[in-house]
Coordinates of N, CA and C in Angstrom, one line a residue:
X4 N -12.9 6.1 12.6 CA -12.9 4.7 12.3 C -11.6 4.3 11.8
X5 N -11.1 3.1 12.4 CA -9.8 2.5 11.8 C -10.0 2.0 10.9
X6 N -8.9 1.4 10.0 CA -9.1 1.4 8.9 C -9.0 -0.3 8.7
X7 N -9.2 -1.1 7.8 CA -9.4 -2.8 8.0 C -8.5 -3.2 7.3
X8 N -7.7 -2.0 6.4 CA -6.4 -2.7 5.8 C -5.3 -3.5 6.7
X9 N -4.4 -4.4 6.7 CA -3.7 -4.5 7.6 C -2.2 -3.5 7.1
X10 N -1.7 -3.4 8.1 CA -0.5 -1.9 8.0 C 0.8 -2.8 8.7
X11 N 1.4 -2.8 7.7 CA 3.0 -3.9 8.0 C 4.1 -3.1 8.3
X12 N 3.6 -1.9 8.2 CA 5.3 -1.0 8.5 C 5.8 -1.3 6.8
X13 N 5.3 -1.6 6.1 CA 6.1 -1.6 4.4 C 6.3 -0.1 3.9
X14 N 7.2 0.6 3.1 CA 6.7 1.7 2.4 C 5.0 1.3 1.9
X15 N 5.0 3.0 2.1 CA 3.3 3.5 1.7 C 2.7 3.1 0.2
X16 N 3.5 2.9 -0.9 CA 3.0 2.1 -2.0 C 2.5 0.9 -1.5
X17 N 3.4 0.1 -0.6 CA 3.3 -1.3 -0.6 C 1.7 -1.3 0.5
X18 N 2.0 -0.4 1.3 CA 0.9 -0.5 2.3 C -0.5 0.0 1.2
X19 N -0.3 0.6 0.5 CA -1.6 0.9 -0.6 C -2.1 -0.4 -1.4
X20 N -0.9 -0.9 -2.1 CA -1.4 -2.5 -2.4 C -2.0 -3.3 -1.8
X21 N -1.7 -3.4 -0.1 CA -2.3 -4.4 1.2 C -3.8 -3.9 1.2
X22 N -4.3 -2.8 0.6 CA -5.6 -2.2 1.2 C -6.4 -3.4 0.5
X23 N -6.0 -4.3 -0.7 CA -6.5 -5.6 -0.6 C -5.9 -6.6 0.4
X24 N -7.0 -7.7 0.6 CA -6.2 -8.7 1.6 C -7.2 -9.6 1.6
X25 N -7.0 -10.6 2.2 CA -7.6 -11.9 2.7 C -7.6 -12.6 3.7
X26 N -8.7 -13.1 4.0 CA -8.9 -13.8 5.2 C -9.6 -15.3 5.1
X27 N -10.0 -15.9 6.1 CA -11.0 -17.1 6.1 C -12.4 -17.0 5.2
X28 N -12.9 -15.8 5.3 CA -13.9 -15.1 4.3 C -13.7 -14.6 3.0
X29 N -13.0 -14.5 2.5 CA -12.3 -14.2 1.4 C -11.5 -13.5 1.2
X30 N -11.7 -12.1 -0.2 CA -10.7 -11.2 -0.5 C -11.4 -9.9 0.3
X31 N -10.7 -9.1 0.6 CA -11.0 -7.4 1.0 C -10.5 -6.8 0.4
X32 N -11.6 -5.5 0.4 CA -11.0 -4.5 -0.1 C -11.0 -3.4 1.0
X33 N -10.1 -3.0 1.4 CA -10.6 -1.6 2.6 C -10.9 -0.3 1.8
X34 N -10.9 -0.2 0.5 CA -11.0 1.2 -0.2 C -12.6 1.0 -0.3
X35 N -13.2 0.1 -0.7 CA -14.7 -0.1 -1.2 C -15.7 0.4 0.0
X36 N -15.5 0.5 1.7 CA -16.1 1.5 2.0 C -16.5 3.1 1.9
X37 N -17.4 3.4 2.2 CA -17.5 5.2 1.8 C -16.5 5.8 2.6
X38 N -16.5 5.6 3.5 CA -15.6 5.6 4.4 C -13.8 5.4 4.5
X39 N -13.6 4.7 3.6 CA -12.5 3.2 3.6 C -11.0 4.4 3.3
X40 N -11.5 4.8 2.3 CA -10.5 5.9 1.9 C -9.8 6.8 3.2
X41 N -10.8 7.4 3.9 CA -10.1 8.4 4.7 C -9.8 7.9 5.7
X42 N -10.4 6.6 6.0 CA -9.7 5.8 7.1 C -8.7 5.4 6.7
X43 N -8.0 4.8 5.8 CA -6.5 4.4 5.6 C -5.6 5.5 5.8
X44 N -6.0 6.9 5.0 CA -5.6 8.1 4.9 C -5.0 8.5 6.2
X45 N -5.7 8.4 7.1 CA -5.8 9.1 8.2 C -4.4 7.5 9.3
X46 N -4.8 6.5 8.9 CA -3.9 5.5 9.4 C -2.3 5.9 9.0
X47 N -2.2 6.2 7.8 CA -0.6 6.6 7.5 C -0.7 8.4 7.2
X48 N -1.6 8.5 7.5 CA -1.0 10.0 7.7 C 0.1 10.4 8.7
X49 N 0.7 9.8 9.4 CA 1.6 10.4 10.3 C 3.0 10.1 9.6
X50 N 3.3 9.3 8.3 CA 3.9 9.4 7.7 C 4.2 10.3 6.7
X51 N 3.6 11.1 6.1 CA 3.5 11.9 5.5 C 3.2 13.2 6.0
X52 N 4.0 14.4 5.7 CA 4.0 15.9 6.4 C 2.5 17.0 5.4
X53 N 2.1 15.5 4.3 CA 1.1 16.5 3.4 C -0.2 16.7 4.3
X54 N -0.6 15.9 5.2 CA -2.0 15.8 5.2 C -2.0 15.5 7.0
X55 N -2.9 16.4 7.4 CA -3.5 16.5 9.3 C -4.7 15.7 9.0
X56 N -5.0 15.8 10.5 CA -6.6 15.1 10.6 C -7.3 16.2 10.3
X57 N -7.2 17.6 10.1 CA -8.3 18.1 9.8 C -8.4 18.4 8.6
X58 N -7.3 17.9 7.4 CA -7.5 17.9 6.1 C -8.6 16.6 6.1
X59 N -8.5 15.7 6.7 CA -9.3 14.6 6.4 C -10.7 15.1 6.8
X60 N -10.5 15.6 8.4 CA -12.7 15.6 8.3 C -12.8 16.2 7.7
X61 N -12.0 17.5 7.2 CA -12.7 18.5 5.9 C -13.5 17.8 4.5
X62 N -12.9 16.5 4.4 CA -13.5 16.3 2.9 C -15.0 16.3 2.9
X63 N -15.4 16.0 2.1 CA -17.0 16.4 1.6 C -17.2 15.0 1.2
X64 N -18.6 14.7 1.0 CA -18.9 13.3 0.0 C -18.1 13.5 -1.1
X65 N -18.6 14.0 -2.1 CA -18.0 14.4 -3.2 C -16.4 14.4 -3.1
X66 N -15.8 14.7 -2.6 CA -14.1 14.5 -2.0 C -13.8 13.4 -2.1
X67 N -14.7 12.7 -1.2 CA -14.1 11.5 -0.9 C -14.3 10.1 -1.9
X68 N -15.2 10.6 -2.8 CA -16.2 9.6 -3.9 C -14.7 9.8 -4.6
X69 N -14.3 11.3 -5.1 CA -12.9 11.2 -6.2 C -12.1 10.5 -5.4
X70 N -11.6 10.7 -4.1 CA -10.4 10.4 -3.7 C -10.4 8.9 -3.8
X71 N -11.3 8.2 -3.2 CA -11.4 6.8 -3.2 C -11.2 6.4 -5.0
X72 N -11.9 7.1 -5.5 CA -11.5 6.6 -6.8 C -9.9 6.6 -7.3
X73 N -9.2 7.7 -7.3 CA -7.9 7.9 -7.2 C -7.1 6.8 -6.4
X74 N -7.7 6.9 -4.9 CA -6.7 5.7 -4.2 C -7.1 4.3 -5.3
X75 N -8.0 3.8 -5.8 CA -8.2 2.2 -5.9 C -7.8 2.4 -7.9
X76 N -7.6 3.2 -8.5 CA -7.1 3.0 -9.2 C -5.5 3.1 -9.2
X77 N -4.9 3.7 -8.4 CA -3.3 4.2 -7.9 C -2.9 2.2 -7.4
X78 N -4.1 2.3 -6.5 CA -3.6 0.7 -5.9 C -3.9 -0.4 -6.9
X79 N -4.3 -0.3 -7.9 CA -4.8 -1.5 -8.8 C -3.6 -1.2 -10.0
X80 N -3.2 0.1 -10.0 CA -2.0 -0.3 -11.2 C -0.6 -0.8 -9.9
X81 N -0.6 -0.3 -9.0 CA 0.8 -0.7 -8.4 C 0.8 -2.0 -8.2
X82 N -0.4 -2.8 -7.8 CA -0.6 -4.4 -7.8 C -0.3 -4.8 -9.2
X83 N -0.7 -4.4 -10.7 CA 0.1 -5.4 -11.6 C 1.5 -5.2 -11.4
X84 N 1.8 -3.3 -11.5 CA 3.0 -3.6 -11.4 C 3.8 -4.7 -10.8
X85 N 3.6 -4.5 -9.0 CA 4.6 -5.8 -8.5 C 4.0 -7.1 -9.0
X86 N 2.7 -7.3 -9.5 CA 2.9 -8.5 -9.9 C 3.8 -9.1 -11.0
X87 N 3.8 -8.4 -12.0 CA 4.9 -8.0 -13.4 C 6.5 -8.4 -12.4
X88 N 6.7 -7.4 -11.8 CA 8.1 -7.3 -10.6 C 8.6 -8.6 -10.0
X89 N 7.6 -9.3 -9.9 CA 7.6 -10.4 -9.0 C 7.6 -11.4 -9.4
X90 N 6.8 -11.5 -10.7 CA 6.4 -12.4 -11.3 C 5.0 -13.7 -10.3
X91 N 4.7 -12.9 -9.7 CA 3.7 -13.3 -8.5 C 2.3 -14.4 -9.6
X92 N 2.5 -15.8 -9.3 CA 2.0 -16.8 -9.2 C 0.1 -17.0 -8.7
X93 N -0.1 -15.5 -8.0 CA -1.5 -16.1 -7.2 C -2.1 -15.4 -7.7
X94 N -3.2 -16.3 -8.4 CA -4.6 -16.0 -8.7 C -5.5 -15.1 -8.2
X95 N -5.4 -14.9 -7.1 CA -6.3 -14.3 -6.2 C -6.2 -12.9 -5.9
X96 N -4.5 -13.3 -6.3 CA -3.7 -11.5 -6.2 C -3.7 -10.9 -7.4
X97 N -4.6 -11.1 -8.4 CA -4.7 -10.4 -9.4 C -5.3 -8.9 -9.7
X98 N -4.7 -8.0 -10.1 CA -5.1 -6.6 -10.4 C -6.0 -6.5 -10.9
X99 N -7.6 -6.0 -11.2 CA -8.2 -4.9 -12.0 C -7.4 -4.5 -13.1
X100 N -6.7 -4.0 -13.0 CA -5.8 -3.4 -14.5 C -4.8 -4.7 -14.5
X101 N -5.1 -5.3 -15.7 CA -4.8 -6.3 -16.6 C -3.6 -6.1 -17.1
X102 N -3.4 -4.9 -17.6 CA -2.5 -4.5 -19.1 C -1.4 -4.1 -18.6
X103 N -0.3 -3.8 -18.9 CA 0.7 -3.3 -17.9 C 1.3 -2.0 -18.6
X104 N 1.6 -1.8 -19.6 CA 1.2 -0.4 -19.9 C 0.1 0.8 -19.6
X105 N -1.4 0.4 -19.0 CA -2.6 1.4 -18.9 C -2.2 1.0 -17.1
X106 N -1.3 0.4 -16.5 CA -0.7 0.6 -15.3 C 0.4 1.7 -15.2
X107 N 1.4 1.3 -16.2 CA 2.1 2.6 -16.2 C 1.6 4.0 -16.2
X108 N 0.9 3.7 -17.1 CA 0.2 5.5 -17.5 C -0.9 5.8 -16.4
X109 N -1.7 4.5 -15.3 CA -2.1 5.3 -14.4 C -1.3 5.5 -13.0
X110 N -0.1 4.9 -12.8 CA 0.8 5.6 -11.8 C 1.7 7.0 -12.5
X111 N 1.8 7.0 -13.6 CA 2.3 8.2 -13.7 C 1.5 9.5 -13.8
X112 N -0.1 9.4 -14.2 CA -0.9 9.9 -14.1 C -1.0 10.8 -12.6
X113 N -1.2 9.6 -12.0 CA -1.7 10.1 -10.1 C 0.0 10.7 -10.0
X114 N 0.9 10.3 -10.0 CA 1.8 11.2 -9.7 C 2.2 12.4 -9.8
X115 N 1.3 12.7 -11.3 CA 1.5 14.2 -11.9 C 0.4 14.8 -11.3
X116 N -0.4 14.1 -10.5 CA -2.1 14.6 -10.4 C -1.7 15.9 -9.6
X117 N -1.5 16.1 -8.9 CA -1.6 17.1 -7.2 C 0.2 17.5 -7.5
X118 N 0.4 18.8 -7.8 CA 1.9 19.0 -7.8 C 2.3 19.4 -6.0
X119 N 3.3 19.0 -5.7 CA 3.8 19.3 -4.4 C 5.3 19.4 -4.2
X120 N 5.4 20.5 -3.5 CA 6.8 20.9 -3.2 C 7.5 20.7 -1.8
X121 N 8.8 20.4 -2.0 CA 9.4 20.7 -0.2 C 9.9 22.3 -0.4
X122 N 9.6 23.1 1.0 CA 9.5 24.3 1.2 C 10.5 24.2 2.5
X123 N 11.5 24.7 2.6 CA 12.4 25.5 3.9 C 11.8 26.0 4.3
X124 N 11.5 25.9 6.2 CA 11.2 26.7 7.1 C 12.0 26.8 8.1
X125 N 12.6 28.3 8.3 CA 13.6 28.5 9.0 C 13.4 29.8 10.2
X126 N 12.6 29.7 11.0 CA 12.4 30.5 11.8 C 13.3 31.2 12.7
X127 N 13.6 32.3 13.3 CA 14.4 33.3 14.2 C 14.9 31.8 14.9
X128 N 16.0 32.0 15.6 CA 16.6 31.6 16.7 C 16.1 29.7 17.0
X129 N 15.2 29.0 15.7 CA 14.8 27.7 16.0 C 15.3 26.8 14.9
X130 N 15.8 25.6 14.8 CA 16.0 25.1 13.4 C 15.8 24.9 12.1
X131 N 16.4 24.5 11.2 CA 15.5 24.3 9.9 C 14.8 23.3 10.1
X132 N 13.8 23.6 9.3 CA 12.9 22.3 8.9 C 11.9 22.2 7.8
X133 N 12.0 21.0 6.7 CA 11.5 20.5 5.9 C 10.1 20.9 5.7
X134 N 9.2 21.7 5.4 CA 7.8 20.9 5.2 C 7.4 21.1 3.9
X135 N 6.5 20.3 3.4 CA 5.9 19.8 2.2 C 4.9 20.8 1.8
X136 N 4.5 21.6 1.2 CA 3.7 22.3 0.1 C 3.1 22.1 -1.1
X137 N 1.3 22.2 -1.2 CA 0.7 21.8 -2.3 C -0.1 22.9 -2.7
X138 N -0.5 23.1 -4.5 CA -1.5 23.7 -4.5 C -2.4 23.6 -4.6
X139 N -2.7 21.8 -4.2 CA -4.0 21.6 -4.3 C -4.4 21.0 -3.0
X140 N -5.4 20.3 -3.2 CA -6.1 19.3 -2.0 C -5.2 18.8 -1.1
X141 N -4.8 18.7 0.1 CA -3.5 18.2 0.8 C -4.0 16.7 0.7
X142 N -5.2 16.1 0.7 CA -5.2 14.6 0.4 C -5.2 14.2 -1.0
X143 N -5.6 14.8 -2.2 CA -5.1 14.6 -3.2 C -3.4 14.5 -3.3
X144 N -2.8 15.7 -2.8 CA -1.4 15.7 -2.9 C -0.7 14.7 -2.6
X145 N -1.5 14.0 -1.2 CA -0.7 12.9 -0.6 C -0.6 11.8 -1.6
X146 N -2.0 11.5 -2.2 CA -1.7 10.1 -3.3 C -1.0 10.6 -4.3
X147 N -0.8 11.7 -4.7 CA 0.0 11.9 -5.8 C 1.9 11.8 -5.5
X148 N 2.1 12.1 -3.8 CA 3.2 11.6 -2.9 C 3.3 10.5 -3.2
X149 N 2.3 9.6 -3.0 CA 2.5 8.1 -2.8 C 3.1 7.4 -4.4
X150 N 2.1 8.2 -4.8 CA 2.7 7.7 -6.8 C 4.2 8.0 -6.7
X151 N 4.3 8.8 -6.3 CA 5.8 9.1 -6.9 C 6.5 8.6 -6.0
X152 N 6.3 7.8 -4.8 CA 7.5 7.2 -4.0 C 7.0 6.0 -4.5
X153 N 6.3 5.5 -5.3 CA 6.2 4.0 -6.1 C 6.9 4.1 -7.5
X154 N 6.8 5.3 -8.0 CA 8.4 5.3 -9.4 C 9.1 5.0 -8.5
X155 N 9.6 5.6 -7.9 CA 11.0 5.3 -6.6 C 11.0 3.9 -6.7
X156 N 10.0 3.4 -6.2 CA 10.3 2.1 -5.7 C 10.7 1.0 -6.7
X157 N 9.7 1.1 -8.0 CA 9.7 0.7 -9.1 C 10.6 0.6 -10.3
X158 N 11.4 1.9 -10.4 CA 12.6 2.3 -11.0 C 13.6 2.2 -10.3
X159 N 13.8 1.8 -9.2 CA 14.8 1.4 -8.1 C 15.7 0.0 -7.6
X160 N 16.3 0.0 -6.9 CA 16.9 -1.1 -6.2 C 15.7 -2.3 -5.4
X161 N 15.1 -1.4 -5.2 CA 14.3 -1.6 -4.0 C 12.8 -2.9 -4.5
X162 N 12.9 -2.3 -5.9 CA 11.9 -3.7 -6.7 C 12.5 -5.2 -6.5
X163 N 14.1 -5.1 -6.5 CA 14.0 -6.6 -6.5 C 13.7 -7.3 -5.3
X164 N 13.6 -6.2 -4.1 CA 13.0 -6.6 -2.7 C 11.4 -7.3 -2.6
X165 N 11.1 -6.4 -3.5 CA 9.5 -7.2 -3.5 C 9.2 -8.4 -3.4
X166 N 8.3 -8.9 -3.0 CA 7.8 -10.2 -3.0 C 6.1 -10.6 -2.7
X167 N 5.6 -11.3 -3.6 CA 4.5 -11.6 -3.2 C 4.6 -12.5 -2.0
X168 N 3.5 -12.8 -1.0 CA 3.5 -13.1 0.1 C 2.7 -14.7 -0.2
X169 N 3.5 -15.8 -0.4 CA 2.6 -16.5 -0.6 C 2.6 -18.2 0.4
X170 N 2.2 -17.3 1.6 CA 1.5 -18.1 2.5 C -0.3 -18.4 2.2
X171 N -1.1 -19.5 2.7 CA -1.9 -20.2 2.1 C -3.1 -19.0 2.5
X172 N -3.9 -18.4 1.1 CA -4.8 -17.3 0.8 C -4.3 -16.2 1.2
X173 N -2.8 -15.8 1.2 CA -2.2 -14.7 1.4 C -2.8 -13.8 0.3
X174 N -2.9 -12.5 0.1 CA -2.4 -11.9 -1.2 C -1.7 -10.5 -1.0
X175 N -1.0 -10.6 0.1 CA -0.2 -9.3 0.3 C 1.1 -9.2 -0.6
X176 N 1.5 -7.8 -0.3 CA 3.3 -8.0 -0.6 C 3.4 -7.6 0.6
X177 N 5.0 -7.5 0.1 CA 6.4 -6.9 1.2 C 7.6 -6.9 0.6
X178 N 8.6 -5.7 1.3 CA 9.7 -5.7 1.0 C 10.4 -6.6 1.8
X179 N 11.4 -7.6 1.2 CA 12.0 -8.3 2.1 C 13.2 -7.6 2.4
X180 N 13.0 -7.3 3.5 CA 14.2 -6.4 4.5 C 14.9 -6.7 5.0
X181 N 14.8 -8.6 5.2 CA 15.8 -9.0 5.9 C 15.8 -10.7 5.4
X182 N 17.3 -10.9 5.2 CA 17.7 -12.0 4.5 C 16.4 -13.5 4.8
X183 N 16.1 -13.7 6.4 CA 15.3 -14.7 6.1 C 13.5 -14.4 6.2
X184 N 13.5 -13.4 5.9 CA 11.7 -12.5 6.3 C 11.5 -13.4 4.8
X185 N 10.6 -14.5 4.5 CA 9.7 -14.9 3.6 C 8.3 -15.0 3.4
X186 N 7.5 -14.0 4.6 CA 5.8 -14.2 4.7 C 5.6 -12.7 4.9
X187 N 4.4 -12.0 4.6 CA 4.3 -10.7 4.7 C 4.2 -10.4 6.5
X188 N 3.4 -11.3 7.6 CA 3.8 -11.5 8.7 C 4.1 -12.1 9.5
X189 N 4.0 -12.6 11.0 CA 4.1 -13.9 11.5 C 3.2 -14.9 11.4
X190 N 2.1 -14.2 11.4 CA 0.5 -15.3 11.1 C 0.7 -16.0 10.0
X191 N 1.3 -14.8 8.8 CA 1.3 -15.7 7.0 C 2.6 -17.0 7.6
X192 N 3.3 -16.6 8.9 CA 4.6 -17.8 8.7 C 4.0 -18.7 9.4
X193 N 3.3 -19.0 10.5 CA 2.8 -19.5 11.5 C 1.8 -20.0 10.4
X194 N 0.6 -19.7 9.7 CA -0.3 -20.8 8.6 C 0.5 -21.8 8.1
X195 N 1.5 -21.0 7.5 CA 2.7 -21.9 6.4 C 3.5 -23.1 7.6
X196 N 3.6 -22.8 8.6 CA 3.9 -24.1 9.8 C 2.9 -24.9 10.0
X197 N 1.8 -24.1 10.5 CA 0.6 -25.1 10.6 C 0.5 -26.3 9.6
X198 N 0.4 -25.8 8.4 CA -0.2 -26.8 7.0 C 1.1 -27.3 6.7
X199 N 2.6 -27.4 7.0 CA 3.2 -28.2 6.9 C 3.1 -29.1 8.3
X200 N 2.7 -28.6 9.2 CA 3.0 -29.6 10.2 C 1.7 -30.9 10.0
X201 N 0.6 -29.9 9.6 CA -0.5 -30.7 9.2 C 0.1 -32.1 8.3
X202 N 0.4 -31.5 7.1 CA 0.8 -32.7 6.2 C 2.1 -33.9 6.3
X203 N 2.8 -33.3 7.5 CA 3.5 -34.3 7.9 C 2.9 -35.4 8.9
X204 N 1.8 -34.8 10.1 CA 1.6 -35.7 10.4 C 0.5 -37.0 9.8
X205 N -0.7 -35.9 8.9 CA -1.3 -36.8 8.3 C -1.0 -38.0 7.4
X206 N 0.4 -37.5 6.8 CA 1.1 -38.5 5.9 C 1.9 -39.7 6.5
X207 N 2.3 -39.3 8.1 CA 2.4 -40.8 9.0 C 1.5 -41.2 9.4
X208 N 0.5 -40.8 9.9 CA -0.8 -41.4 9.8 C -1.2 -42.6 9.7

């Protein structure tokens, strides 16, 4: 099953935040299915060297009851964070975790959760190559990947890139990558034309 989050190409924090979103119908959540968890998982897994598809079918109910818990608390402190970051204005985009300190301490938390290493693999007569080593759950490891490429992001350059997305019932981010990118995608820019084109013509009217 695909997963309902929408996937912008953002770093994988930012794409963890998006697993909230909005539409004509309201807010989503793509973690709140039973399911919802391993479907994202499995969507950016080809970004990550921690986790195959057969780490994924392997999980159990019970796997996936913690994991999902782990992903939606990981995603609820990184949303105050950027909201803190951004100083993000929408209501709607508001975090679960309130406090911004019991945010700090659960992204540092999930980061310490799953320890994971890069390991050298250098075979006879073939190149080197990178891969990633855990001693625990390879999908636990991954969110605990993800935490710690959100310190990165957080304690970095890269925060003042953030931006809340605030085309009309947006509540995504994104990194702005490029001097005039101002909507998380072309639909959020294309609304934001619509409803101004709207209000111009109504106002000659």
């Amino acid at each position: 099953m695909d997963t309902k989050a929408p996937l912008l190409g953002e770093p994988l924090p930012v794409e963890l935040m998006n697993t909230v979103w909005a539409d004509r119908d309201g807010v989503h959540d793509a973690l709140r299915d039973p399911d919802g968890p391993r479907s994202w998982l499995r969507a950016v897994a080809p970004r990550t060297d921690l986790l195959t598809p057969a780490d994924l079918d392997a999980l159990t109910g019970p796997d996936l009851d913690r994991l999902g818990r782990q992903l939606t608390s990981l995603r609820d402190a990184l949303r105050r964070l950027a909201a803190e970051a951004t100083a993000d204005p929408r209501a709607a985009a508001a975090s679960a975790i309130r406090d911004l300190p019991e945010a700090v301490t659960v992204l540092n938390r999930a980061a310490a959760g799953t320890p994971h290493w890069a390991e050298l693999s250098w075979p006879p007569g073939r190149a080197p190559a990178r891969r990633t080593r855990t001693a625990g759950q390879p999908a636990s490891a991954a969110v605990s990947a993800i935490a710690a490429e959100a310190v990165a992001l957080f304690a970095g350059d890269t925060r003042t890139l953030l931006r809340p997305c605030l085309a009309p019932s947006c509540v995504l981010y994104f990194v702005k990558n490029h001097p005039r990118r101002e909507w998380s995608s072309p639909a959020c820019g294309n609304r934001v034309r619509a409803a101004r084109h709207y209000r111009r013509t109504r106002g000659t009217a």
